[in-house]
Short mmCIF file of C-alpha atoms and ligand atoms in Angstrom, two decimals:
data_model
loop_
_atom_site.label_atom_id
_atom_site.label_comp_id
_atom_site.label_asym_id
_atom_site.label_seq_id
_atom_site.Cartn_x
_atom_site.Cartn_y
_atom_site.Cartn_z
CA MET D 1 270.00 35.72 13.39
CA TYR D 2 267.50 33.04 12.48
CA LYS D 3 267.14 31.26 9.18
CA THR D 4 263.47 32.10 8.64
CA GLU D 5 261.32 29.32 7.22
CA THR D 6 257.90 29.91 5.63
CA ILE D 7 255.33 27.08 5.58
CA ASN D 8 252.06 27.32 3.63
CA ILE D 9 249.36 26.06 6.00
CA LYS D 10 246.77 25.93 3.25
CA THR D 11 248.72 23.09 1.62
CA ASP D 12 250.83 21.85 4.57
CA PHE D 13 248.67 22.39 7.64
CA GLU D 14 250.02 19.56 9.83
CA THR D 15 253.70 20.28 9.16
CA GLY D 16 253.22 23.98 9.85
CA ILE D 17 251.22 23.53 13.03
CA GLU D 18 253.59 20.88 14.44
CA LYS D 19 256.63 23.09 13.89
CA ALA D 20 254.87 26.12 15.32
CA VAL D 21 253.82 24.23 18.45
CA ALA D 22 257.34 22.87 18.99
CA LEU D 23 258.84 26.38 18.64
CA ILE D 24 256.25 27.99 20.93
CA LYS D 25 256.93 25.29 23.56
CA ALA D 26 260.66 26.00 23.21
CA GLY D 27 260.07 29.70 24.00
CA GLU D 28 260.48 30.97 20.44
CA VAL D 29 258.44 33.47 18.39
CA VAL D 30 256.30 32.39 15.42
CA ALA D 31 254.38 34.51 12.86
CA PHE D 32 250.92 33.32 11.85
CA PRO D 33 247.85 34.55 9.95
CA THR D 34 244.67 35.61 11.73
CA GLU D 35 241.46 36.89 10.14
CA THR D 36 242.65 40.48 10.82
CA VAL D 37 246.41 40.77 10.18
CA TYR D 38 249.44 38.51 10.70
CA GLY D 39 250.54 38.16 14.32
CA LEU D 40 253.90 37.55 16.01
CA GLY D 41 253.21 35.10 18.83
CA ALA D 42 254.90 33.55 21.85
CA ASN D 43 253.90 31.75 25.07
CA ALA D 44 252.13 34.46 27.09
CA PHE D 45 253.24 32.84 30.38
CA SER D 46 256.94 33.14 29.54
CA GLU D 47 258.53 36.53 30.18
CA GLU D 48 261.63 35.50 28.26
CA ALA D 49 259.66 34.38 25.19
CA VAL D 50 257.55 37.57 25.20
CA ARG D 51 260.68 39.74 25.41
CA LYS D 52 261.74 38.19 22.11
CA ILE D 53 258.57 39.59 20.49
CA PHE D 54 259.38 43.14 21.64
CA LYS D 55 262.93 42.69 20.37
CA ALA D 56 261.91 41.32 16.93
CA LYS D 57 259.45 44.21 16.40
CA GLY D 58 261.50 46.97 18.00
CA ARG D 59 258.38 47.71 20.05
CA PRO D 60 258.39 50.11 23.02
CA ALA D 61 257.98 48.20 26.31
CA ASP D 62 255.06 50.38 27.49
CA ASN D 63 252.75 49.13 24.73
CA PRO D 64 250.82 46.03 25.93
CA LEU D 65 250.20 42.90 23.85
CA ILE D 66 246.89 41.16 23.16
CA VAL D 67 246.65 37.64 24.60
CA HIS D 68 245.04 35.13 22.22
CA VAL D 69 242.95 32.33 23.67
CA ALA D 70 241.20 29.22 22.32
CA ASP D 71 237.84 29.84 24.05
CA ILE D 72 235.98 31.82 26.73
CA ALA D 73 236.93 29.26 29.41
CA GLN D 74 240.62 30.01 28.84
CA ALA D 75 239.87 33.76 28.89
CA GLU D 76 238.31 33.30 32.32
CA THR D 77 241.58 31.96 33.73
CA LEU D 78 243.34 35.19 32.69
CA GLY D 79 240.83 37.99 33.32
CA GLU D 80 237.68 38.95 35.25
CA ILE D 81 234.83 38.41 32.80
CA SER D 82 231.66 40.39 33.61
CA ASP D 83 228.25 39.32 32.29
CA LYS D 84 228.44 42.04 29.66
CA ALA D 85 231.92 40.97 28.59
CA ARG D 86 230.76 37.38 28.30
CA MET D 87 227.79 38.38 26.18
CA LEU D 88 230.05 40.29 23.77
CA MET D 89 232.59 37.46 23.65
CA GLU D 90 229.84 34.97 22.88
CA ALA D 91 228.58 37.19 20.06
CA PHE D 92 231.91 38.19 18.49
CA TRP D 93 234.29 35.27 19.20
CA PRO D 94 236.00 33.79 17.37
CA GLY D 95 236.55 37.08 15.57
CA PRO D 96 238.11 40.55 15.38
CA PHE D 97 237.15 41.65 18.90
CA THR D 98 239.61 42.25 21.76
CA ALA D 99 238.10 42.61 25.23
CA VAL D 100 240.07 44.68 27.73
CA VAL D 101 239.17 43.39 31.21
CA ARG D 102 240.72 43.34 34.70
CA LYS D 103 243.73 41.08 34.77
CA LYS D 104 244.07 38.05 37.05
CA ALA D 105 247.44 36.88 38.39
CA GLY D 106 249.47 34.65 36.07
CA ILE D 107 250.37 36.60 32.93
CA PRO D 108 253.71 38.40 33.44
CA ASP D 109 253.77 42.21 33.54
CA VAL D 110 255.87 42.43 30.38
CA VAL D 111 252.80 41.31 28.37
CA THR D 112 250.45 43.94 29.76
CA ALA D 113 253.08 46.65 30.17
CA GLY D 114 252.38 46.70 33.89
CA LEU D 115 248.67 47.61 33.48
CA ASP D 116 246.06 45.99 35.75
CA THR D 117 244.02 45.12 32.66
CA ILE D 118 244.53 42.58 29.88
CA GLY D 119 243.40 42.50 26.24
CA LEU D 120 241.92 39.09 25.32
CA ARG D 121 240.93 37.81 21.90
CA MET D 122 239.87 34.50 20.38
CA PRO D 123 240.95 34.60 16.73
CA LYS D 124 239.08 32.82 13.96
CA ASN D 125 241.93 31.32 11.93
CA PRO D 126 242.05 27.53 12.49
CA GLY D 127 245.88 27.49 12.39
CA ILE D 128 246.48 29.74 15.37
CA LEU D 129 243.59 28.18 17.32
CA GLU D 130 245.19 24.78 16.84
CA VAL D 131 248.57 26.12 18.01
CA ILE D 132 246.98 27.53 21.17
CA LYS D 133 245.15 24.26 21.88
CA ARG D 134 248.08 21.94 21.21
CA SER D 135 250.70 24.00 23.02
CA GLY D 136 248.38 24.55 25.99
CA PHE D 137 249.53 28.19 26.28
CA PRO D 138 247.67 31.41 25.59
CA ILE D 139 249.61 33.27 22.88
CA ALA D 140 250.69 36.89 23.32
CA ALA D 141 250.81 38.47 19.87
CA PRO D 142 251.07 41.92 18.33
CA SER D 143 250.85 42.50 14.59
CA ALA D 144 253.87 40.98 12.81
CA ASN D 145 255.33 44.24 11.42
CA ILE D 146 258.34 46.23 12.50
CA SER D 147 256.99 48.75 15.02
CA GLY D 148 255.54 51.79 13.20
CA SER D 149 255.14 50.26 9.75
CA PRO D 150 251.85 49.05 8.20
CA SER D 151 250.54 45.75 9.61
CA PRO D 152 251.13 42.68 7.41
CA THR D 153 248.17 41.21 5.55
CA GLU D 154 250.20 38.70 3.52
CA ALA D 155 253.07 36.36 4.45
CA PHE D 156 255.55 38.17 2.20
CA HIS D 157 254.93 41.39 4.18
CA VAL D 158 256.04 39.48 7.28
CA GLU D 159 259.08 38.15 5.42
CA THR D 160 259.99 41.71 4.41
CA ASP D 161 259.92 42.90 8.03
CA MET D 162 260.95 39.78 9.99
CA ALA D 163 263.40 37.74 7.86
CA GLY D 164 266.30 36.72 10.12
CA ARG D 165 264.47 37.89 13.26
CA ILE D 166 262.20 34.87 13.82
CA PRO D 167 262.44 31.15 12.95
CA LEU D 168 259.02 30.49 11.36
CA ILE D 169 256.25 32.17 9.35
CA LEU D 170 252.98 30.33 8.72
CA ASP D 171 251.53 31.45 5.38
CA GLY D 172 247.72 31.43 5.15
CA GLY D 173 247.31 33.81 2.19
CA HIS D 174 245.74 37.28 2.36
CA THR D 175 243.91 37.94 5.64
CA GLU D 176 240.16 38.37 5.60
CA TYR D 177 239.62 41.85 7.11
CA GLY D 178 243.01 43.51 6.55
CA LEU D 179 242.79 45.70 9.69
CA GLU D 180 243.50 44.78 13.31
CA SER D 181 240.79 43.81 15.79
CA THR D 182 238.46 46.19 17.59
CA VAL D 183 239.94 46.90 21.04
CA CYS D 184 237.12 47.52 23.51
CA ASP D 185 237.56 48.46 27.17
CA LEU D 186 234.96 46.58 29.23
CA THR D 187 236.18 47.58 32.69
CA SER D 188 233.30 50.02 33.23
CA ASP D 189 229.61 49.78 32.43
CA THR D 190 229.70 51.39 28.99
CA PRO D 191 231.92 49.59 26.46
CA LEU D 192 234.61 52.01 25.28
CA ILE D 193 236.20 51.53 21.86
CA LEU D 194 239.93 52.24 22.09
CA ARG D 195 240.73 51.04 18.56
CA PRO D 196 237.97 50.53 15.96
CA GLY D 197 237.91 47.41 13.78
CA ALA D 198 235.64 45.07 11.85
CA VAL D 199 233.39 44.57 14.88
CA THR D 200 231.88 48.04 14.67
CA ALA D 201 230.59 50.55 17.23
CA GLU D 202 227.13 49.89 15.78
CA ASP D 203 227.53 46.11 16.36
CA ILE D 204 228.54 46.65 19.99
CA LYS D 205 225.80 49.18 20.68
CA GLU D 206 223.15 46.87 19.31
CA LEU D 207 224.07 44.18 21.84
CA ALA D 208 225.25 46.16 24.86
CA GLY D 209 222.69 48.97 24.46
CA MET D 210 225.45 51.58 24.65
CA VAL D 211 228.93 52.31 23.42
CA GLU D 212 231.50 55.09 23.64
CA ILE D 213 234.31 55.85 21.23
CA SER D 214 237.58 57.13 22.64
CA ALA D 215 238.45 60.64 21.45
CA SER D 216 241.91 59.38 20.49
CA VAL D 217 240.41 57.27 17.68
CA LEU D 218 240.41 60.20 15.24
CA GLN D 219 242.40 62.84 17.11
CA PRO D 220 245.97 63.12 18.29
CA LEU D 221 246.48 63.00 22.05
CA ASN D 222 247.39 66.24 23.74
CA GLU D 223 250.89 66.22 25.09
CA ASN D 224 249.91 65.80 28.74
CA GLU D 225 247.18 63.21 28.10
CA THR D 226 247.84 59.56 28.90
CA ALA D 227 246.73 57.01 26.34
CA ALA D 228 243.93 54.64 27.39
CA SER D 229 245.32 52.31 24.76
CA PRO D 230 249.05 52.96 24.77
CA GLY D 231 249.38 51.84 21.16
CA MET D 232 247.41 54.88 20.03
CA LYS D 233 250.11 57.35 21.05
CA TYR D 234 252.73 56.13 18.61
CA THR D 235 253.15 57.01 14.94
CA HIS D 236 251.64 54.06 13.23
CA TYR D 237 251.07 52.26 9.98
CA ALA D 238 253.31 54.80 8.27
CA PRO D 239 254.90 54.11 4.90
CA ASN D 240 257.97 56.04 3.73
CA ALA D 241 255.73 58.18 1.53
CA GLN D 242 253.99 61.17 3.09
CA VAL D 243 250.26 60.52 3.40
CA PHE D 244 247.52 63.17 3.08
CA VAL D 245 243.86 62.43 3.84
CA VAL D 246 241.51 64.68 1.85
CA LYS D 247 237.95 64.98 3.15
CA GLY D 248 234.89 66.77 1.75
CA PRO D 249 232.39 66.61 -1.14
CA LYS D 250 233.65 64.50 -4.03
CA GLU D 251 234.13 67.27 -6.61
CA SER D 252 236.15 69.35 -4.18
CA THR D 253 238.35 66.46 -3.01
CA VAL D 254 239.06 65.53 -6.63
CA ALA D 255 240.04 69.12 -7.45
CA GLN D 256 242.19 69.43 -4.30
CA ILE D 257 244.00 66.14 -4.92
CA ARG D 258 244.63 67.11 -8.56
CA LYS D 259 246.12 70.43 -7.49
CA MET D 260 248.46 68.93 -4.91
CA TYR D 261 249.36 66.02 -7.17
CA GLU D 262 250.38 68.30 -10.04
CA LYS D 263 252.48 70.44 -7.72
CA ASP D 264 254.28 67.35 -6.39
CA GLU D 265 254.91 66.06 -9.88
CA SER D 266 256.31 69.31 -11.19
CA GLY D 267 258.55 69.42 -8.11
CA GLY D 268 260.06 66.06 -9.05
CA GLY D 269 258.00 63.94 -6.62
CA LYS D 270 256.10 60.75 -7.35
CA PRO D 271 252.55 61.12 -6.03
CA ILE D 272 249.84 58.45 -6.03
CA VAL D 273 246.09 58.56 -5.40
CA PHE D 274 244.18 55.95 -3.35
CA CYS D 275 240.48 55.96 -4.26
CA PHE D 276 237.42 53.79 -4.80
CA ALA D 277 237.48 51.87 -8.10
CA SER D 278 234.43 53.83 -9.26
CA ASP D 279 236.24 57.15 -8.69
CA SER D 280 239.33 56.29 -10.73
CA VAL D 281 237.69 57.95 -13.77
CA TYR D 282 238.34 61.31 -12.08
CA PHE D 283 242.07 60.59 -11.90
CA LYS D 284 242.51 59.08 -15.37
CA ASP D 285 245.90 60.40 -16.39
CA MET D 286 247.33 59.97 -12.88
CA ASN D 287 249.10 57.31 -10.82
CA VAL D 288 246.30 55.51 -8.94
CA LEU D 289 245.88 52.51 -6.66
CA THR D 290 242.23 51.55 -6.51
CA GLN D 291 241.05 50.45 -3.10
CA GLY D 292 238.05 48.34 -4.08
CA LYS D 293 234.34 48.91 -4.58
CA ASP D 294 233.25 49.53 -0.98
CA VAL D 295 234.64 50.37 2.47
CA THR D 296 235.10 46.69 3.40
CA GLU D 297 237.38 46.31 0.40
CA VAL D 298 239.19 49.55 1.26
CA ALA D 299 239.88 48.08 4.73
CA ARG D 300 241.15 44.87 3.22
CA SER D 301 243.58 46.53 0.81
CA LEU D 302 244.72 49.57 2.83
CA PHE D 303 247.93 48.23 4.44
CA LYS D 304 248.84 46.28 1.31
CA ASN D 305 248.46 49.44 -0.80
CA LEU D 306 250.56 51.50 1.62
CA ARG D 307 253.34 48.93 1.30
CA GLU D 308 252.91 48.92 -2.47
CA ALA D 309 253.23 52.72 -2.65
CA ASP D 310 256.60 52.33 -0.94
CA ALA D 311 257.63 49.54 -3.31
CA MET D 312 256.88 51.95 -6.19
CA ALA D 313 258.99 54.61 -4.43
CA CYS D 314 256.06 57.04 -4.22
CA THR D 315 256.78 60.23 -2.30
CA THR D 316 253.19 61.21 -1.47
CA VAL D 317 249.91 59.33 -1.09
CA TYR D 318 246.57 61.13 -1.45
CA PHE D 319 243.75 59.25 0.24
CA GLN D 320 240.10 60.17 -0.34
CA ALA D 321 238.41 60.05 3.08
CA VAL D 322 235.65 57.46 3.63
CA PRO D 323 232.57 57.94 5.86
CA GLU D 324 233.34 57.31 9.54
CA THR D 325 230.57 54.76 10.02
CA GLY D 326 230.79 50.97 10.27
CA ILE D 327 234.26 49.72 9.36
CA GLY D 328 234.91 53.17 7.83
CA LEU D 329 235.80 54.39 11.33
CA ALA D 330 238.60 51.80 11.48
CA VAL D 331 239.86 52.81 8.03
CA MET D 332 239.95 56.49 9.02
CA ASN D 333 241.63 55.66 12.37
CA ARG D 334 244.50 53.88 10.55
CA ILE D 335 244.95 56.24 7.60
CA ILE D 336 244.87 59.32 9.80
CA ARG D 337 247.74 57.87 11.84
CA ALA D 338 249.61 56.86 8.69
CA ALA D 339 249.21 60.53 7.70
CA GLY D 340 250.49 61.81 11.04
CA PHE D 341 247.04 63.50 11.33
CA LYS D 342 247.51 65.51 8.12
CA LEU D 343 243.81 65.85 7.31
CA ILE D 344 242.89 68.31 4.55
CA LEU D 345 239.30 69.51 4.81
CA VAL D 346 237.71 70.98 1.66
CA LYS D 347 234.24 72.42 1.19
O1 TXA A 1 243.89 41.97 15.18
C1 TXA A 1 244.70 42.16 16.09
O2 TXA A 1 244.36 42.66 17.18
C2 TXA A 1 246.15 41.72 15.86
C3 TXA A 1 246.18 40.21 15.70
C4 TXA A 1 247.57 39.65 15.62
O3 TXA A 1 245.45 39.62 16.74
N1 TXA A 1 246.98 42.15 16.93
C5 TXA A 1 247.33 43.46 17.11
O4 TXA A 1 248.18 43.68 18.17
O5 TXA A 1 246.93 44.34 16.41
P1 TXA A 1 248.98 45.05 18.37
O6 TXA A 1 249.91 44.76 19.50
O7 TXA A 1 249.59 45.48 17.11
O8 TXA A 1 247.90 46.05 18.87
C6 TXA A 1 247.32 45.88 20.15
C7 TXA A 1 246.62 47.12 20.60
C8 TXA A 1 247.60 48.22 20.96
O9 TXA A 1 247.07 49.47 20.52
C9 TXA A 1 247.62 48.13 22.49
O10 TXA A 1 247.95 49.36 23.09
C10 TXA A 1 246.19 47.71 22.80
O11 TXA A 1 245.85 46.82 21.76
N2 TXA A 1 246.09 46.99 24.09
C11 TXA A 1 246.55 45.75 24.40
N3 TXA A 1 246.31 45.46 25.70
C12 TXA A 1 245.67 46.53 26.23
C13 TXA A 1 245.16 46.86 27.53
N4 TXA A 1 245.27 46.03 28.55
N5 TXA A 1 244.56 48.06 27.68
C14 TXA A 1 244.44 48.93 26.65
N6 TXA A 1 244.91 48.68 25.40
C15 TXA A 1 245.51 47.51 25.19
MG1 MG A 2 250.31 46.68 15.62
#
């Protein structure tokens, strides 16, 4: 058991960074904000330190970690960077873009779950960049939640999941995007999106001229299929409440949600509706969490709202589907997993 300390790096940057660097150098695990979600980081070169991440999260060992670097030069020491990969890194780094490339020797197998590829990302948050630079190590880091629960977008989410399991949390306020980075396989000619994020399929296509989206982004894997991105095979982002995604024309989704909501309520449940602020008029007399005015705001508030639904002891969440374009694809990828693929299509 650790006594977990939280340091606000907006007000106490130096203190926080110094402590984080000392702990990382000592082989410990530290939680920190990035522009996507909070991460749980350790020295990527140390097998022992990385094992502590898996232990703190309760993460299955066959799910590889992303390695965070300070620049493209450091990425080159860890993976084979093709011209196309470099072009995308130059365009999207620092930022929510993880490049999966062939791995070079050096990073222990525990980080990459024995794969011959490695996921590399240069994050935008100045705190973590400073920790990488000052410690001299690339930082292996998954999202800082207990495996299976929604990713943390605020420091108190990390405290909820990690108190006693790690020594330090750096608090940088609410993260910018609220969803994890785009994971893009660059080992063949056409970039393949394994997990959508704020760097969109459209963004990648514009630069690379082509892009593919893995079928597993919106569909469950068949039993005998192997996951290109092992993380996609696990139940994910799931709150205690049961989540239903309702998709179709607005009037029909409103009617469907109303019907299911009323049934839940009369059965003693506590349902809640997640919808755009402008649609809350349709659910006036009901329990509602508004998600913002556009899809970017929905992305930013999604994980926070899922945690909030649990805090309110809701039994079911009804989520109005968003269009699967731009960052909407990332929103649908996460919510559909939170729902265990319970998609209700109405006409
Ligand atoms: O925004 C993010 O990416 C955050 C912050 C902390 O950087 N990190 C994050 O890590 O979301 P994690 O471990 O929760 O998700 C990493 C995803 C998993 O789905 C994993 O399977 C995939 O990336 N991944 C990592 N390395 C891979 C590889 N070599 N090949 C295929 N998929 C990989
Ligand atoms: Mg995660």
